[in-house]
Coordinates of C-alpha atoms in Angstrom, one line a residue:
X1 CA -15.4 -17.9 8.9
X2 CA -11.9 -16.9 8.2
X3 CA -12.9 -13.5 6.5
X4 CA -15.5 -13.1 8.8
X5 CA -12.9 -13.3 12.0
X6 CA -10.1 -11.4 10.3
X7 CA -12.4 -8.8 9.9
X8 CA -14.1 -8.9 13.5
X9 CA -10.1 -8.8 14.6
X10 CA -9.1 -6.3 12.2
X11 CA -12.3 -3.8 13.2
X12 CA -11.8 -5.0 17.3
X13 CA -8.2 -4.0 17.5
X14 CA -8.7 -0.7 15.3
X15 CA -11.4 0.7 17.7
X16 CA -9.0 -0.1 20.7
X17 CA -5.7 2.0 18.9
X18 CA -8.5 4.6 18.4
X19 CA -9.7 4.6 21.8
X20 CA -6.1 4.2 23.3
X21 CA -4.0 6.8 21.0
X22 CA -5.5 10.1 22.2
X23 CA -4.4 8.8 25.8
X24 CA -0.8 8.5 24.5
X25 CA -0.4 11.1 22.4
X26 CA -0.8 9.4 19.1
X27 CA -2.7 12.2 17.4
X28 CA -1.9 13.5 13.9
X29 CA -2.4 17.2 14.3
X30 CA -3.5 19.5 11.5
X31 CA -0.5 21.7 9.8
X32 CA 0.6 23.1 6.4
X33 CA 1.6 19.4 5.5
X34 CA -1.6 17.7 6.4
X35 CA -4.5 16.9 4.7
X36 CA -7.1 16.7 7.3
X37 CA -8.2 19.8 9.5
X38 CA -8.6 18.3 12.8
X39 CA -6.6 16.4 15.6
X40 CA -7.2 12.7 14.6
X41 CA -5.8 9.3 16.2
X42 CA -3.0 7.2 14.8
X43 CA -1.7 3.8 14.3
X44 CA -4.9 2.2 13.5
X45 CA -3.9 0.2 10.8
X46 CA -2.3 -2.3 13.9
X47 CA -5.5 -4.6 13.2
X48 CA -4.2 -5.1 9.8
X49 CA -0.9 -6.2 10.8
X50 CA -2.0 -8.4 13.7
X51 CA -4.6 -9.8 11.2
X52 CA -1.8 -10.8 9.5
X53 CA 0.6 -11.8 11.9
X54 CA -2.4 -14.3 12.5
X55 CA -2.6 -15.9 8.8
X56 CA 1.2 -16.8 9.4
X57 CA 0.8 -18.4 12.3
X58 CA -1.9 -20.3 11.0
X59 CA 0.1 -20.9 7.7
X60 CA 3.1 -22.1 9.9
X61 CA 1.2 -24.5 11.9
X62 CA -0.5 -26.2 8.8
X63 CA 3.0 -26.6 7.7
X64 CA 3.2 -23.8 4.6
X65 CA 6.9 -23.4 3.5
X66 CA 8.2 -20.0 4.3
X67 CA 5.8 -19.2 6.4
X68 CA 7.1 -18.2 9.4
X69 CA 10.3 -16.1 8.0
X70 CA 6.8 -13.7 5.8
X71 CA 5.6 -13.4 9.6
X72 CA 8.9 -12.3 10.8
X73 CA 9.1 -10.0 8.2
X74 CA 6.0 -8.4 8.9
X75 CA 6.3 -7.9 13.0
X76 CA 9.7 -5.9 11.6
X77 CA 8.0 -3.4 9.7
X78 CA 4.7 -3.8 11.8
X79 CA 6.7 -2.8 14.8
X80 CA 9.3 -0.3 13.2
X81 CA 5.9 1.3 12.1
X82 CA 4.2 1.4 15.8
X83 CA 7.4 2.9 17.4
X84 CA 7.1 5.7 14.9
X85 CA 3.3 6.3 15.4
X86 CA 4.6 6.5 19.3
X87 CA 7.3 8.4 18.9
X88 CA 9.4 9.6 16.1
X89 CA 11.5 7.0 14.7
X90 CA 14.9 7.6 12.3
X91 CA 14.7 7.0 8.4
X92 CA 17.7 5.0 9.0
X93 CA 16.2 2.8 11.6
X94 CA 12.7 2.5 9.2
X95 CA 14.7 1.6 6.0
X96 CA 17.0 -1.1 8.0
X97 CA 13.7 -2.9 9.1
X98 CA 12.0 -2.7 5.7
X99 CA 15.5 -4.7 4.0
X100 CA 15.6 -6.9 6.8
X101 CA 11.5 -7.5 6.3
X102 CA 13.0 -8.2 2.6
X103 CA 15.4 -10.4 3.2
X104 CA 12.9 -12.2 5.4
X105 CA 10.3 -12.3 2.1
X106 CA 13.0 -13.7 0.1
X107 CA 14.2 -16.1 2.5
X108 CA 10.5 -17.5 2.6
X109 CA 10.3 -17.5 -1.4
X110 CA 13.5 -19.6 -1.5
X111 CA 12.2 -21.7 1.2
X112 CA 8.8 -22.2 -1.3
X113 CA 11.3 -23.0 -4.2
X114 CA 10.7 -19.9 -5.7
X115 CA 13.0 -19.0 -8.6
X116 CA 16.2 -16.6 -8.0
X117 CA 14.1 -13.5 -10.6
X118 CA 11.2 -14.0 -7.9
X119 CA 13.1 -14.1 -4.5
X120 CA 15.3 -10.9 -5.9
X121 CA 11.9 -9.2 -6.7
X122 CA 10.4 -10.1 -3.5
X123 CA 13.0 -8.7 -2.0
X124 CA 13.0 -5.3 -3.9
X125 CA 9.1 -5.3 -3.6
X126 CA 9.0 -4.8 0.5
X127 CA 10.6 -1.5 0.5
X128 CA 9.2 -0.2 -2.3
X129 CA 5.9 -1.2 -1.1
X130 CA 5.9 -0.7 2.1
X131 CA 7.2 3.2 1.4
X132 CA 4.6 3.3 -1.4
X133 CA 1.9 3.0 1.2
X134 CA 3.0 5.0 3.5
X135 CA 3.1 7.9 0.7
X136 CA -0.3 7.8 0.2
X137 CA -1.8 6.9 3.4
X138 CA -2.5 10.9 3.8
X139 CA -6.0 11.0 3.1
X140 CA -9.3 9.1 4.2
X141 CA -9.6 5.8 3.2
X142 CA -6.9 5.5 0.5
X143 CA -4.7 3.4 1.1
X144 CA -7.1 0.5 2.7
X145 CA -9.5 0.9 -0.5
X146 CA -6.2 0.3 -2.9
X147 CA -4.5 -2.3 -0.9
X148 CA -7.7 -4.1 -1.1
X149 CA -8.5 -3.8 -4.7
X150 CA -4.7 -4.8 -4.9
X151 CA -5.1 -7.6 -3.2
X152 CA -8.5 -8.9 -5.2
X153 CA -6.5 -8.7 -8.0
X154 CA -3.1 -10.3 -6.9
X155 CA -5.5 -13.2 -5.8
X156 CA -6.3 -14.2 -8.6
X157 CA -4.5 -17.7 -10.0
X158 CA -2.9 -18.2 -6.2
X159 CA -3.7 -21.5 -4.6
X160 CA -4.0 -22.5 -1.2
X161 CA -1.8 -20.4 1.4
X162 CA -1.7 -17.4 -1.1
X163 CA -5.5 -17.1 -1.8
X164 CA -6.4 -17.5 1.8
X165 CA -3.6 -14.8 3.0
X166 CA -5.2 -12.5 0.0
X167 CA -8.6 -12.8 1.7
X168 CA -7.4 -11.9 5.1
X169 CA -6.2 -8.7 4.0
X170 CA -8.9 -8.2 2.0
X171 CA -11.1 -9.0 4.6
X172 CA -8.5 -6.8 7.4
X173 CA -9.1 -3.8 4.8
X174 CA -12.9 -3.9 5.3
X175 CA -12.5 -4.3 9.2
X176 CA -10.7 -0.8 9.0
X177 CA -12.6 0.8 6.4
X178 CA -15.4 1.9 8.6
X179 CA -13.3 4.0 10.6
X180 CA -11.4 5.7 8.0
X181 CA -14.2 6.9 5.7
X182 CA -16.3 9.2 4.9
X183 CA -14.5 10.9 7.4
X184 CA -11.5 9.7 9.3
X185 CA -12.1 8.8 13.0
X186 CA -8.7 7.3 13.1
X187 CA -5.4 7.0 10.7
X188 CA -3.4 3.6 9.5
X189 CA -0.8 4.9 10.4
X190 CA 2.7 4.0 10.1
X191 CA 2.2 0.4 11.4
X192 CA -0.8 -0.1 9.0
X193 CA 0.6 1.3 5.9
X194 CA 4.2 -0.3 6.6
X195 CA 1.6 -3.8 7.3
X196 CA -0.3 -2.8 4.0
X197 CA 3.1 -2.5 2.0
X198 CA 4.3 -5.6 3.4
X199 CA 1.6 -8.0 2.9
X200 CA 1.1 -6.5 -0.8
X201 CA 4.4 -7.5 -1.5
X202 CA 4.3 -11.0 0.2
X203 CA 1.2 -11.7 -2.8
X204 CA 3.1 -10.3 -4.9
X205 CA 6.0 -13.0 -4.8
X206 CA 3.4 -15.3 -4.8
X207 CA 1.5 -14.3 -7.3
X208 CA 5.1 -14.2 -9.9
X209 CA 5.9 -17.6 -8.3
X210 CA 2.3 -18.4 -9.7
X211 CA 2.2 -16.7 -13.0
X212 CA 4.5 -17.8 -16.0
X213 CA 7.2 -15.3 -16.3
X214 CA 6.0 -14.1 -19.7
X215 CA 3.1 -13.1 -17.8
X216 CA 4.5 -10.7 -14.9
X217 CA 4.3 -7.2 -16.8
X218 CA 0.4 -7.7 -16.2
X219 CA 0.5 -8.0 -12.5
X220 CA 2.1 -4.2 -12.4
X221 CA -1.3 -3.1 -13.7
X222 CA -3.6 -3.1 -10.2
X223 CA -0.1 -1.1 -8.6
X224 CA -0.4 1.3 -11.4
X225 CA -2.6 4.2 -9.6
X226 CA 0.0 4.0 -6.3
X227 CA 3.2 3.7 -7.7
X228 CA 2.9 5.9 -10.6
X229 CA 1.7 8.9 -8.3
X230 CA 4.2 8.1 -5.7
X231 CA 7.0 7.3 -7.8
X232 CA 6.8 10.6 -10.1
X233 CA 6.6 12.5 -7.2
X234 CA 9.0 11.2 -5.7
X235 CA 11.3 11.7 -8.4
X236 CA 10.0 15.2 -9.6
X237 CA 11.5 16.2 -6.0
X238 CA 14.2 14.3 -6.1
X239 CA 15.4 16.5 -9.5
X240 CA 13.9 19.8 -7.9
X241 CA 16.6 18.8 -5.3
X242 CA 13.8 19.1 -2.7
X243 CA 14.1 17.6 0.5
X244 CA 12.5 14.7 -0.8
X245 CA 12.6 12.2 2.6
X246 CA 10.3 15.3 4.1
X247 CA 6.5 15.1 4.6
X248 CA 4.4 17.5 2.0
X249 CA 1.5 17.6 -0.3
X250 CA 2.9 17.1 -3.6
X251 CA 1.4 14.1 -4.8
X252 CA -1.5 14.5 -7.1
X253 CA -4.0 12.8 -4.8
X254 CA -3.0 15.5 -2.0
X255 CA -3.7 18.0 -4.5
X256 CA -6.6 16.9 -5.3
X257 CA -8.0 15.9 -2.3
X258 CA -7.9 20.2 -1.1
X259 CA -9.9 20.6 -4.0
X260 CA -12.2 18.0 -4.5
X261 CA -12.5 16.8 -0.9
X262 CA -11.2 13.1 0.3
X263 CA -13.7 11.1 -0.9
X264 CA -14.0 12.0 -4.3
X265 CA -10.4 11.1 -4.7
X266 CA -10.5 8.3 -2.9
X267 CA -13.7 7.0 -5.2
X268 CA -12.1 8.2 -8.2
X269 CA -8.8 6.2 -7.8
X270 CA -10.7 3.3 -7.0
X271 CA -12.1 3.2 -10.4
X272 CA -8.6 3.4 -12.2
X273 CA -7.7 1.0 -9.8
X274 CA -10.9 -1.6 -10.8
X275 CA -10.0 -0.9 -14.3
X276 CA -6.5 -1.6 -14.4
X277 CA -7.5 -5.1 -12.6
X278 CA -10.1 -5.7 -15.7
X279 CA -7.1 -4.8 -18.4
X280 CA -5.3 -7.2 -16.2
X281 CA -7.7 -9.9 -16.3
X282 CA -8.3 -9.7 -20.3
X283 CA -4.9 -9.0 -21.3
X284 CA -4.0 -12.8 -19.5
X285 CA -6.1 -14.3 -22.2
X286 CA -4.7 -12.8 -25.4
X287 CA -1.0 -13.3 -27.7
X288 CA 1.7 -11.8 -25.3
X289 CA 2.6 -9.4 -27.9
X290 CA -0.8 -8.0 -27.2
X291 CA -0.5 -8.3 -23.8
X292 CA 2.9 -6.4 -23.6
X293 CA 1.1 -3.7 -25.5
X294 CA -2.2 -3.0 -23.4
X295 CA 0.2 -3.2 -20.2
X296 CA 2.7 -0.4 -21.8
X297 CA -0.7 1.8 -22.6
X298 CA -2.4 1.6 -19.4
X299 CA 1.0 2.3 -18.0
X300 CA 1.4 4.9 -20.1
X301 CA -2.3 6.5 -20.0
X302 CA -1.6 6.6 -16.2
X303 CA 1.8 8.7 -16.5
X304 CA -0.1 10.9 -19.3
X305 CA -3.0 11.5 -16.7
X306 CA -0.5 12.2 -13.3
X307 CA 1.0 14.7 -16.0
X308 CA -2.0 16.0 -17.1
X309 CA -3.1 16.1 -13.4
X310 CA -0.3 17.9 -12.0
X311 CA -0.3 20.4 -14.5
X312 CA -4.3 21.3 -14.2
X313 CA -3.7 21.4 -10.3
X314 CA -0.5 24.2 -11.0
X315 CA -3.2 25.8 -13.7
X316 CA -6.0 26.5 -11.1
X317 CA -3.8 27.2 -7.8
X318 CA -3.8 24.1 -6.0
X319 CA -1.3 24.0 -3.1

């Protein structure tokens, strides 16, 4: 029952963005920096932070320590995010409400007895998150499938408040889905990725406060696919001296995606994603010198192949 009405919420309040943003001028047009090739709707992803706002509340009143600051932090970014889908909305203004989201993840961590190393990384993990998302929110269905398959695996050894917030995102993913693949009708957005960002990073201090410290190298695995193809390219402009805060198509799923089409890509970093969460899973069970070691080559085998993939996409042309 509480999948099943996340989801009906999650799918009810994405069909009413779609049905309301054309009316108010929430349209992502087509340009030389976009990836689709006709006017679509934005700011879908709103039933995957309202969805959320709901698990808090419901967390708060059952009495779940922190609770109410991780909801606090996530109507900050939620609603940073919808006043940019409306109209456009400073850097400045979007970074201020992503720390201040952080400070409210760590303030709930603290509140959970979290230790400091957690509530510093909680902290750190709202912007980064949050800005990951919205990186790769640029073509259909994306960004729900890996925050999804993210939060499956982030689920797994959380008890009580964690588990049941990883299953209403999961469950908030599937709600949207339908309207974002095999062909968008309608776009997260900047309130749904900034909502997909946040609640990552809210299991993701759960899931260290969870996990013995020895441990938390493994749970970078199921991020791998997102943050190694924003990061690089991120920091590729960054040395290029590019204009790197700018919207373009550098990153090696926009590349991609003109070549092989959306869902392809989508599909195919979906599968890296599913097996980075099965390293994840086995490596928990062997000697942690192992462990370290599998983590470093799946980390490493997915630098070699955004490398690899970069360069073939220069090799054949692709913009």
């Amino acid at each position: 029952m509480w999948m099943a009405a996340s989801l009906l919420l999650s799918a009810a309040a994405t069909e009413g963005v779609r049905r309301f943003a054309p009316r108010a001028g929430m349209l992502d047009l087509p340009g030389p920096r976009r990836s689709h090739g006709v006017p679509t709707p934005r700011g879908g992803g709103a039933g995957v932070a309202l969805v959320g706002l709901a698990a808090f509340a419901v967390f708060a009143w059952l009495g779940s320590a922190g609770a109410g600051w991780m909801g606090a932090g996530l109507l900050l970014v939620a609603a940073a995010g919808w006043r940019d889908d409306r109209r456009p909305l400073a850097p400045g203004w979007r970074l201020a409400a992503q720390l201040l989201a952080g400070v409210c993840l760590a303030l709930a961590l603290a509140r959970a007895q979290a230790a400091p190393a957690v509530v510093v990384l909680g902290f750190v993990a709202v912007p980064v998150l949050v800005n990951a998302w919205n990186f790769i929110d640029g073509i259909d269905g994306l960004a729900a499938s890996q925050a999804l398959l993210c939060a499956l695996a982030l689920a797994w050894g959380l008890q009580e408040a964690g588990r049941w917030l990883a299953l209403a995102l999961i469950a908030a993913c599937l709600g949207f889905l339908p309207f974002n693949v095999p062909r968008a009708r309608v776009f997260a957005g900047d309130v749904g990725s900034s909502a997909l960002g946040y609640l990552l990073a809210c299991l993701l201090g759960l899931a260290l406060q969870a996990c013995p410290p020895a441990r938390w190298p493994l749970l970078a695995l199921p991020l791998a696919a997102v943050l190694v193809d924003t990061g690089l390219t991120l920091l590729r402009r960054i040395l290029r001296r590019e204009r790197w805060w700018q919207p373009h198509l550098q990153h090696l799923y926009q590349r991609w995606a003109r070549a092989l089409g959306h869902p392809r890509v989508t599909l195919r970093y979906a599968a890296w994603t599913a097996l980075a969460i099965a390293c994840m899973v086995w490596l928990q069970t062997v000697p942690i010198a192992w462990a370290y070691g599998g983590c470093g080559a799946f980390l490493g085998a997915s630098t070699w192949l955004w490398w690899r993939g970069q360069a073939r996409a220069g090799a054949e042309g692709v913009a």
